[in-house]
Coordinates of C-alpha atoms in Angstrom, one line a residue:
M1 CA 2.3 11.4 -4.6
I2 CA 1.8 7.8 -6.2
D3 CA -1.5 7.3 -8.0
Q4 CA -3.1 4.8 -5.4
N5 CA -5.8 3.5 -8.2
I6 CA -2.6 2.9 -10.6
L7 CA -1.1 0.8 -7.4
E8 CA -3.9 -1.1 -6.9
K9 CA -5.0 -1.6 -10.3
F10 CA -1.4 -3.5 -10.7
Y11 CA -1.2 -5.5 -7.7
S12 CA -5.0 -6.5 -8.3
K13 CA -3.9 -8.1 -11.5
I14 CA -0.4 -9.4 -10.7
F15 CA -0.9 -10.6 -7.3
S16 CA -4.5 -12.1 -7.2
V17 CA -4.4 -15.9 -8.9
P18 CA -7.6 -17.9 -8.9
K19 CA -7.9 -21.2 -6.2
K20 CA -6.2 -24.3 -7.5
R21 CA -9.1 -25.5 -7.8
V22 CA -10.4 -23.0 -10.3
S23 CA -7.0 -23.3 -11.9
V24 CA -7.4 -26.7 -12.6
A25 CA -11.0 -26.9 -14.3
I26 CA -8.8 -24.3 -16.4
G27 CA -6.4 -26.3 -17.2
I28 CA -8.3 -29.2 -18.1
T29 CA -10.5 -26.9 -20.4
S30 CA -7.8 -25.6 -21.6
I31 CA -6.8 -29.1 -23.0
V32 CA -9.9 -30.6 -24.1
L33 CA -10.1 -27.2 -26.2
A34 CA -7.2 -27.5 -27.5
S35 CA -6.9 -31.3 -28.4
Y36 CA -10.0 -30.9 -30.2
L37 CA -8.8 -27.3 -32.6
N38 CA -5.3 -29.3 -33.0
G39 CA -6.2 -33.0 -33.5
I40 CA -5.3 -33.4 -36.8
S41 CA -3.9 -36.7 -35.5
G42 CA -6.3 -37.4 -33.0
K43 CA -7.0 -35.7 -30.0
S44 CA -5.5 -37.9 -27.6
F45 CA -2.0 -37.3 -29.0
F46 CA -2.9 -33.7 -28.1
A47 CA -4.4 -34.3 -24.7
M48 CA -1.1 -36.4 -23.8
R49 CA 1.0 -33.6 -25.3
Y50 CA -0.5 -30.8 -23.3
F51 CA -0.5 -33.1 -20.0
F52 CA 3.2 -34.5 -20.1
I53 CA 4.1 -30.6 -21.2
G54 CA 2.3 -29.2 -18.7
L55 CA 3.4 -31.5 -15.6
A56 CA 7.3 -31.4 -16.9
L57 CA 6.4 -27.6 -16.5
L58 CA 4.8 -27.8 -13.2
A59 CA 8.0 -29.8 -11.8
L60 CA 10.8 -27.4 -13.8
L61 CA 8.8 -24.1 -12.0
L62 CA 9.1 -25.5 -8.4
F63 CA 12.9 -27.0 -8.6
F64 CA 13.8 -23.6 -10.5
G65 CA 11.8 -21.4 -8.1
R66 CA 13.5 -22.9 -5.1
L67 CA 17.0 -22.4 -7.0
L68 CA 16.3 -18.6 -8.0
G69 CA 14.5 -17.7 -4.4
S70 CA 11.0 -17.2 -6.1
G71 CA 8.2 -15.5 -4.6
F72 CA 6.0 -17.5 -5.8
N73 CA 4.2 -20.5 -4.0
S74 CA 2.9 -23.0 -4.6
R75 CA -0.5 -21.8 -5.6
R76 CA 0.7 -19.4 -7.8
I77 CA 3.4 -21.2 -9.4
F78 CA 0.7 -24.0 -10.0
F79 CA -1.1 -20.5 -11.9
F80 CA 1.9 -19.6 -14.0
A81 CA 2.6 -23.2 -15.4
L82 CA -0.7 -23.1 -16.5
F83 CA -0.5 -19.8 -18.2
M84 CA 2.4 -20.4 -20.0
L85 CA 0.9 -24.0 -21.2
V86 CA -2.1 -22.0 -22.7
L87 CA 0.4 -20.0 -24.4
I88 CA 2.1 -22.5 -25.6
E89 CA -1.8 -24.1 -26.5
I90 CA -1.9 -20.9 -28.8
A91 CA 1.3 -21.4 -29.9
D92 CA 0.0 -25.2 -31.7
V93 CA -3.1 -23.3 -32.9
I94 CA -1.1 -21.1 -34.8
A95 CA 1.4 -23.8 -36.5
I96 CA -1.2 -26.0 -37.2
H97 CA -3.9 -24.1 -39.0
L98 CA -1.8 -21.0 -40.3
L99 CA 1.4 -22.9 -41.0
S100 CA 2.6 -25.9 -40.8
P101 CA 2.1 -29.0 -38.5
E102 CA 6.2 -29.8 -38.3
L103 CA 6.5 -26.6 -36.8
I104 CA 4.6 -27.3 -32.9
V105 CA 7.5 -28.8 -32.1
V106 CA 9.0 -25.1 -31.6
S107 CA 5.9 -23.8 -29.6
P108 CA 7.6 -24.1 -26.3
S109 CA 10.6 -21.5 -27.4
A110 CA 7.4 -18.9 -28.3
I111 CA 6.9 -18.4 -24.2
A112 CA 10.3 -17.4 -23.8
F113 CA 10.1 -14.1 -23.3
I114 CA 7.2 -14.0 -20.9
L115 CA 9.2 -17.0 -18.8
S116 CA 12.2 -15.0 -18.6
V117 CA 10.5 -11.8 -17.7
A118 CA 8.4 -13.0 -15.3
L119 CA 11.2 -15.1 -13.3
Y120 CA 13.0 -11.9 -13.4
F121 CA 11.0 -9.7 -11.6
T122 CA 9.9 -12.7 -9.1
S123 CA 13.2 -13.9 -8.1
E124 CA 15.9 -13.1 -5.9
R125 CA 18.7 -14.7 -8.0
F126 CA 17.7 -14.4 -11.3
S127 CA 20.4 -15.6 -13.9
Y128 CA 19.4 -15.5 -17.9
L129 CA 20.5 -19.0 -17.8
A130 CA 17.7 -20.4 -15.9
P131 CA 15.1 -19.7 -18.8
L132 CA 17.0 -21.4 -21.2
L133 CA 17.6 -24.5 -18.9
I134 CA 13.9 -24.8 -18.2
L135 CA 13.5 -24.5 -22.3
A136 CA 16.2 -26.7 -22.8
L137 CA 14.6 -29.4 -20.1
L138 CA 11.0 -29.1 -21.6
Y139 CA 12.3 -30.0 -25.2
P140 CA 12.3 -33.9 -24.7
V141 CA 8.9 -33.9 -23.7
D142 CA 7.9 -31.5 -26.7
Y143 CA 10.0 -33.7 -28.6
L144 CA 8.6 -37.1 -28.1
F145 CA 5.1 -35.1 -28.4
S146 CA 5.5 -33.9 -32.2
F147 CA 5.9 -34.4 -35.6
S148 CA 8.9 -35.8 -37.4
A149 CA 11.2 -32.8 -38.9
P150 CA 14.5 -31.9 -40.0
H151 CA 16.7 -29.5 -37.7
R152 CA 14.0 -29.5 -34.9
G153 CA 16.7 -29.5 -32.2
L154 CA 18.4 -26.4 -33.6
A155 CA 14.9 -24.3 -34.7
Y156 CA 14.1 -24.6 -31.3
A157 CA 17.2 -23.5 -29.5
L158 CA 17.3 -20.1 -31.5
S159 CA 14.0 -19.6 -31.1
S160 CA 14.2 -19.9 -27.6
L161 CA 17.3 -17.8 -27.1
A162 CA 16.0 -15.3 -29.9
G163 CA 13.0 -15.1 -26.9
V164 CA 15.6 -14.8 -23.8
S165 CA 17.7 -12.7 -25.6
L166 CA 13.8 -10.0 -26.3
S167 CA 13.9 -10.4 -22.3
Y168 CA 17.3 -9.3 -21.9
L169 CA 16.1 -6.0 -24.1
F170 CA 12.8 -5.5 -21.8
V171 CA 14.8 -5.7 -18.3
S172 CA 17.6 -2.9 -20.3
F173 CA 14.6 -1.0 -21.1
M174 CA 13.5 -1.1 -17.7
S175 CA 17.0 -0.4 -16.2
G176 CA 16.4 3.1 -17.2
K177 CA 16.4 6.0 -14.1
A178 CA 13.8 8.1 -12.8
G179 CA 15.6 10.8 -11.2
R180 CA 17.4 8.5 -8.7
I181 CA 15.3 5.4 -9.0
V182 CA 16.1 2.2 -11.4
V183 CA 13.3 1.6 -12.1
S184 CA 13.9 -2.1 -12.8
D185 CA 15.6 -2.5 -9.1
I186 CA 12.0 -1.1 -7.4
L187 CA 10.2 -2.9 -9.4
R188 CA 11.9 -6.3 -8.6
D189 CA 11.8 -5.7 -5.0
F190 CA 8.5 -4.7 -4.8
V191 CA 6.8 -7.5 -6.4
L192 CA 9.1 -9.6 -4.3
Y193 CA 8.0 -8.1 -0.7
W194 CA 4.4 -8.5 -2.2
L195 CA 4.8 -11.9 -2.9
K196 CA 7.0 -13.0 -0.4
G197 CA 5.1 -10.8 2.8
E198 CA 8.4 -9.5 3.6
P199 CA 8.7 -5.7 4.1
G200 CA 11.8 -5.5 4.7
I201 CA 13.1 -6.2 1.2
F202 CA 11.3 -3.8 -0.1
E203 CA 11.9 -1.3 2.6
R204 CA 16.1 -1.8 2.0
R205 CA 15.2 -0.4 -1.0
I206 CA 13.4 2.6 -0.2
K207 CA 16.3 3.1 2.4
M208 CA 18.3 3.9 -0.3
Y209 CA 16.9 6.9 -1.8
S210 CA 15.5 8.3 1.9
E211 CA 16.8 11.1 3.7
V212 CA 17.3 12.0 7.0
R213 CA 14.7 14.5 8.6
E214 CA 14.2 15.5 12.0
G215 CA 11.1 15.7 13.8
K216 CA 9.0 16.1 16.8
V217 CA 7.2 13.7 18.9
F218 CA 4.5 15.2 21.3
V219 CA 3.3 13.0 24.4
I220 CA 0.1 14.3 26.3
R221 CA -0.4 12.7 29.8
V222 CA -4.0 12.9 31.2
G223 CA -4.1 10.9 34.2
D224 CA -2.9 7.4 33.2
A225 CA -4.2 8.2 29.6
T226 CA -0.9 8.9 27.3
L227 CA -1.4 10.5 23.6
I228 CA 1.2 10.6 20.8
A229 CA 1.2 13.2 18.2
P230 CA 4.6 12.1 16.3
E231 CA 5.2 15.0 13.3
F232 CA 5.8 11.4 10.8
H233 CA 3.1 10.0 8.8
P234 CA 2.1 6.9 8.6
G235 CA 2.1 5.6 5.7
P236 CA 2.9 4.4 2.5
F237 CA 0.5 1.2 3.0
R238 CA 0.3 -2.0 4.5
D239 CA 3.4 -2.8 6.4
I240 CA 5.9 -1.0 4.8
G241 CA 7.4 1.4 6.8
G242 CA 5.8 4.2 8.5
A243 CA 2.2 2.1 7.9
K244 CA 3.4 0.1 10.9
L245 CA 3.6 3.5 13.1
V246 CA 0.2 3.7 14.1
E247 CA -0.3 -0.1 15.3
R248 CA 3.3 -0.2 17.0
A249 CA 2.6 3.1 18.8
L250 CA -0.8 2.1 20.2
G251 CA 0.9 -1.1 21.9
R252 CA 2.7 2.1 24.0
F253 CA -0.1 4.8 24.3
S254 CA -3.3 5.0 24.6
M255 CA -3.8 6.9 21.8
F256 CA -2.7 8.1 18.1
L257 CA -3.1 12.0 17.0
H258 CA -2.0 12.7 13.3
A259 CA 0.2 15.1 13.9
A260 CA 0.4 17.3 10.4
S261 CA 2.1 15.6 8.2
T262 CA 2.4 14.1 4.9
H263 CA 4.2 11.1 2.8
A264 CA 7.6 12.9 2.3
T265 CA 7.9 12.0 6.3
N266 CA 6.8 8.1 6.3
P267 CA 9.5 6.6 8.3
S268 CA 11.7 4.1 5.9
T269 CA 11.8 1.5 7.8
G270 CA 10.4 -0.4 10.8
E271 CA 13.6 0.4 13.1
D272 CA 12.8 4.5 11.8
V273 CA 9.1 3.6 13.8
E274 CA 10.5 2.2 17.0
A275 CA 13.1 5.0 17.1
I276 CA 9.8 7.7 17.1
I277 CA 7.9 5.4 19.5
R278 CA 10.6 4.8 21.9
V279 CA 11.2 8.6 22.7
T280 CA 11.8 9.4 26.3
P281 CA 10.7 13.2 26.1
E282 CA 10.7 15.2 29.6
F283 CA 7.0 16.6 31.2
E284 CA 6.0 19.4 32.7
G285 CA 2.7 20.1 34.2
A286 CA 0.0 21.8 32.5
R287 CA -3.5 23.1 33.8
A288 CA -6.6 23.1 32.0
R289 CA -8.2 26.2 30.1
K290 CA -11.6 25.7 28.8
P291 CA -11.5 24.8 25.4
Y292 CA -13.6 26.7 21.9
S293 CA -13.4 26.8 18.0
V294 CA -12.8 29.3 15.4
E295 CA -14.3 27.8 11.8
G296 CA -14.4 29.3 8.7
K297 CA -15.8 28.0 5.4
R298 CA -13.6 24.7 4.7
F299 CA -12.5 24.3 8.0
R300 CA -13.1 24.7 11.8
L301 CA -10.6 24.6 14.6
K302 CA -11.1 23.2 17.9
I303 CA -8.2 24.5 20.2
Y304 CA -7.3 22.9 23.9
P305 CA -5.7 25.6 25.2
F306 CA -3.4 24.2 28.6
T307 CA -1.0 26.6 29.9
T308 CA 2.1 25.2 28.5
F309 CA 1.0 23.8 25.1
T310 CA -2.0 24.3 23.0
L311 CA -4.0 21.3 21.1
I312 CA -5.5 22.1 18.2
I313 CA -7.8 19.9 15.9
I314 CA -7.9 21.0 12.5
H315 CA -11.6 19.7 11.1
G316 CA -12.5 19.6 7.3
K317 CA -15.7 20.9 6.8
E318 CA -16.3 19.3 3.4
S319 CA -12.9 17.4 3.1
I320 CA -9.1 17.1 4.6
D321 CA -6.4 14.7 4.0
D322 CA -2.4 15.4 5.1
I323 CA -2.0 18.6 6.3
P324 CA 1.4 19.3 5.6
S325 CA 3.6 20.3 8.4
E326 CA 4.0 24.1 7.4
V327 CA 1.0 24.6 9.4
R328 CA 2.3 23.8 12.4
D329 CA 4.8 26.6 11.7
I330 CA 1.9 28.6 10.9
A331 CA 0.6 27.8 14.5
E332 CA 3.8 28.7 16.3
R333 CA 3.9 32.6 15.1
F334 CA 0.3 32.6 17.3
F335 CA 0.5 29.9 20.3
A336 CA 3.6 28.6 22.6
N337 CA 4.3 24.6 22.1
P338 CA 1.3 24.0 19.4
I339 CA 0.1 20.5 19.0
V340 CA -1.8 20.5 15.4
V341 CA -3.5 17.5 14.8
D342 CA -4.9 17.0 11.2
G343 CA -8.1 15.4 12.2
H344 CA -8.6 13.5 8.9
N345 CA -12.5 13.0 9.2
A346 CA -14.1 14.4 5.8
Y347 CA -12.6 11.8 3.0
A348 CA -13.2 13.3 -0.4
E349 CA -11.3 11.7 -3.4
R350 CA -8.6 12.9 -4.6
Y351 CA -8.5 16.0 -2.4
E352 CA -5.3 18.1 -2.0
L353 CA -4.7 21.1 -0.1
T354 CA -5.3 23.8 -2.3
P355 CA -3.0 27.8 -1.6
E356 CA -6.6 29.2 -0.4
D357 CA -7.3 26.6 2.3
M358 CA -3.8 27.3 3.8
T359 CA -4.8 31.1 4.0
E360 CA -7.9 30.1 5.4
I361 CA -5.9 27.8 7.8
Y362 CA -3.0 30.7 8.8
M363 CA -6.6 33.3 9.4
L364 CA -8.3 30.4 11.3
M365 CA -4.9 30.4 13.3
E366 CA -4.8 34.2 14.0
K367 CA -8.3 34.6 14.7
A368 CA -7.9 31.7 17.3
S369 CA -4.6 33.5 18.8
Q370 CA -6.8 36.5 20.0
I371 CA -9.2 34.5 22.0
S372 CA -8.6 34.8 25.6
P373 CA -9.4 31.4 27.0
D374 CA -11.5 30.8 30.1
E375 CA -9.7 29.4 33.0
C376 CA -10.8 26.6 34.7
G377 CA -10.9 25.6 37.7
R378 CA -11.9 21.9 38.3
F379 CA -10.1 19.7 35.3
E380 CA -11.8 16.0 34.9
A381 CA -11.1 12.9 32.7
Y382 CA -12.2 9.5 31.7
F383 CA -10.2 7.0 29.2
T384 CA -11.5 4.2 27.7
S385 CA -10.6 1.7 24.4
A386 CA -12.2 -0.8 23.1
D387 CA -10.4 -3.2 20.5
Y388 CA -12.5 -3.3 16.8
E389 CA -11.7 -4.4 13.8
S390 CA -13.0 -4.2 9.8
Q391 CA -12.6 -3.6 6.5
S392 CA -11.5 -0.1 6.7
I393 CA -10.8 0.3 10.7
C394 CA -7.5 -1.3 11.7
G395 CA -8.4 -2.3 15.2
K396 CA -8.5 0.1 17.8
L397 CA -11.2 2.7 19.0
A398 CA -10.9 4.8 22.1
L399 CA -12.4 8.0 24.0
L400 CA -10.9 10.6 26.2
L401 CA -13.9 12.2 27.9
M402 CA -12.9 15.5 29.4
S403 CA -14.9 17.9 32.0
F404 CA -13.9 21.5 32.6
E405 CA -15.8 22.4 35.4
G406 CA -18.8 20.8 34.2
E407 CA -18.5 21.5 30.2
R408 CA -17.7 18.2 28.8
H409 CA -15.6 17.8 25.5
G410 CA -14.4 14.2 24.1
I411 CA -12.0 13.1 21.6
L412 CA -12.9 9.8 20.0
M413 CA -10.1 8.4 18.1
V414 CA -11.5 5.5 15.2
D415 CA -8.2 3.6 14.0
A416 CA -8.6 4.2 10.3
N417 CA -7.5 5.9 7.2
N418 CA -9.6 8.9 7.1
M419 CA -13.5 8.8 7.1
D420 CA -16.5 9.9 5.2
I421 CA -18.0 12.8 6.8
E422 CA -22.0 11.4 7.0
L423 CA -20.3 9.1 9.6
R424 CA -18.3 11.7 11.2
E425 CA -21.5 13.8 11.8
Y426 CA -23.5 10.9 13.2
L427 CA -21.1 10.4 15.8
E428 CA -21.0 13.8 16.8
R429 CA -24.5 14.1 16.8
V430 CA -24.5 10.5 19.2
G431 CA -22.2 12.4 21.5
K432 CA -24.5 15.6 22.2
K433 CA -27.4 13.1 22.9
Y434 CA -24.9 12.4 25.8
G435 CA -24.1 16.7 26.0
V436 CA -20.6 16.1 24.8
E437 CA -19.1 17.8 22.1
L438 CA -17.2 15.4 20.6
D439 CA -14.1 15.8 18.0
V440 CA -14.2 12.7 16.1
I441 CA -10.4 12.1 14.6
T442 CA -8.4 9.3 12.6
T443 CA -5.4 8.2 13.0
D444 CA -4.8 7.6 8.9
N445 CA -3.7 4.5 9.5
H446 CA -2.5 3.0 6.3
S447 CA -1.7 -0.8 7.6
K448 CA -5.1 -1.4 5.3
T449 CA -4.3 0.7 2.3
G450 CA -3.5 -1.9 -0.2
V451 CA -3.8 -5.2 2.1
S452 CA -6.0 -6.8 -1.0
P453 CA -7.8 -6.1 -3.6
K454 CA -10.8 -5.9 -2.6
I455 CA -9.9 -3.5 0.4
G456 CA -7.4 -0.7 -0.9
Y457 CA -8.1 2.7 0.6
K458 CA -11.4 2.5 2.1
P459 CA -12.5 5.5 5.0
A460 CA -14.3 4.5 7.5
G461 CA -18.1 4.7 6.9
M462 CA -21.4 4.3 8.1
V463 CA -21.5 0.7 7.8
D464 CA -19.2 1.1 11.2
A465 CA -21.8 3.5 12.9
E466 CA -23.6 0.7 14.8
A467 CA -20.3 -0.4 16.2
I468 CA -19.1 3.0 17.3
E469 CA -22.0 3.8 18.6
S470 CA -22.2 0.6 20.8
F471 CA -19.0 1.3 22.2
L472 CA -19.7 5.6 22.5
E473 CA -23.1 4.3 24.9
R474 CA -20.8 1.9 26.6
A475 CA -18.2 4.5 27.6
M476 CA -20.6 7.3 28.5
A477 CA -22.7 4.5 30.5
N478 CA -19.6 3.9 32.6
A479 CA -17.7 6.9 32.5
K480 CA -16.5 8.1 35.8
L481 CA -14.9 11.4 35.9
S482 CA -12.2 11.7 38.1
E483 CA -9.4 14.7 38.6
V484 CA -6.2 14.1 36.9
E485 CA -3.3 16.1 36.7
V486 CA -2.5 16.7 32.5
E487 CA 1.7 16.8 31.5
F488 CA 3.1 17.8 27.9
G489 CA 6.1 16.1 26.6
V490 CA 8.7 16.7 23.6
A491 CA 11.2 15.5 22.1
S492 CA 12.9 15.6 18.8
V493 CA 14.2 12.4 17.0
R494 CA 16.3 11.9 13.4
V495 CA 15.1 8.8 11.8
T496 CA 15.4 8.1 7.7
V497 CA 12.0 9.2 5.9
M498 CA 11.1 8.5 2.0
G499 CA 11.0 12.2 1.3
E500 CA 9.3 14.5 -1.4
R501 CA 12.1 13.8 -4.1
F502 CA 11.4 9.9 -3.6
F503 CA 7.5 10.6 -4.2
K504 CA 8.5 12.7 -7.6
D505 CA 10.7 10.0 -8.6
V506 CA 8.4 7.3 -8.1
D507 CA 5.8 9.6 -9.9
A508 CA 8.2 10.1 -13.1
A509 CA 8.6 6.4 -13.4
F510 CA 5.2 5.8 -13.9
K511 CA 5.1 8.5 -15.7
N512 CA 7.9 7.7 -17.9
Y513 CA 8.1 4.1 -18.1
G514 CA 4.9 2.7 -17.5
E515 CA 2.9 2.4 -20.6
R516 CA 5.6 2.5 -22.1
A517 CA 6.8 -0.5 -20.4
M518 CA 3.0 -2.5 -20.9
Y519 CA 3.0 -1.3 -24.9
L520 CA 6.6 -3.0 -24.9
F521 CA 5.8 -6.0 -23.0
I522 CA 3.1 -6.8 -25.4
L523 CA 5.3 -5.8 -28.7
F524 CA 7.8 -8.6 -27.2
S525 CA 5.3 -11.4 -26.6
A526 CA 4.1 -11.4 -30.2
L527 CA 7.7 -10.4 -31.7
N528 CA 8.9 -14.1 -29.6
Y529 CA 5.6 -15.7 -31.6
A530 CA 7.0 -14.1 -34.9
L531 CA 10.5 -14.8 -34.6
T532 CA 9.7 -18.4 -33.0
F533 CA 7.8 -19.4 -36.6
A534 CA 9.9 -17.1 -38.4
L535 CA 13.5 -18.6 -37.6
S536 CA 11.7 -22.3 -37.7
S537 CA 10.3 -22.2 -41.1
V538 CA 13.5 -21.3 -42.5
I539 CA 15.5 -23.9 -40.5
I540 CA 13.1 -26.8 -40.8

């Protein structure tokens, strides 16, 4: 799996920019400070130099941004132009205080490497000619506000070419492969998707490395309520592929049950998601029997043993996250038509299922299968839902309240990516107050994962307790249980999923290129400055 912390640090640095008024304040401060530091021939000269170079940079980046299909909006272009200006001011400081004032004419060429790399990874139609043209068109302004020196045009041109050449070497390094993945291609499409907000950009790249998988989609009808449990995972993040699965499923169904699955079964595209939720299974009737539980050291299994299928909800006692689909294979040894649901209701950072966990689940399945469920003469149900969104809850709360000859159980769905165990236990106590044994589950919805640097992966917590309790109280007060029919259906669907190999390749890309690319970027950025002043010192 991709390290979520690495991913969030990456986008929080790359995609967060200050507001324009903050950028303007930074720009004015940098111009004043640089003019003061470099004002050997009058501070107004340097103030005008930086003002007009900054203005020219902004205009050129806006123009070439449109030409290249840049993912930068106007605010990001403004900040990027400011950043480039600060780098030019730093080059001026080096020239004036450490070398020779005549060398400030080549200062803009010291940004060639960073400019070229930034354009490459944020543009749909990049050409190495673009950074060279930007620097060439910037030269007249730079020339006007510089000191007389021989061959300064030649020095500027060669220094710019050297910087762009370094960017070519850097991109060539990043174009290496990690498994099947071309690192520069997937990084570029990821950056463009994030900047433009168009998931199709990244989904098309993902699909190139995806695999076709056949999986089952289970649907349960309880009166007017319909519950869907697809054997596909609702990830990876934000609005990419399967991250749209829960939202779209809840547009057609009453509840979403997170069937046992891992990120390897993330649907690759929005089209795959649509194929999953538009299945049309054939239904057969089912009679209710009384539910029961079995528990071990790490897990508790809640069994709803209907006559034609068995709904099994796995609760983590201390932690739970992404029960693999192999658990359903285990369940099939003991139950007919088992629907294994990962409760996803006990968040623990960096938790991964262990062989000991799998052994316990197997033993609990076997133990549960040996219990003969009590028959239920009268089955009643009531369903309600409400819209609710917070930093961690993605938009929906739903309750299926069931009575098995007066014995009341309920499935409370919280539309979130996992849940703090403190919240789950609190809600279970609320249910007991009303005489209901609640199975509190989450959907594992990834639509808020990575939506902004401030949110990221955030499970539902006690901050949401009041709103959920209020929903439960209204539901219990208005509950009108009535006898209903239960039906069960299952259909198979073939879609493209990301696959285990994709995540292994991405992990390899992070490990083999991530740190080295960062150090190489810093080295080449410094080398651009060094080459700029070394070449110009020889030529001028």
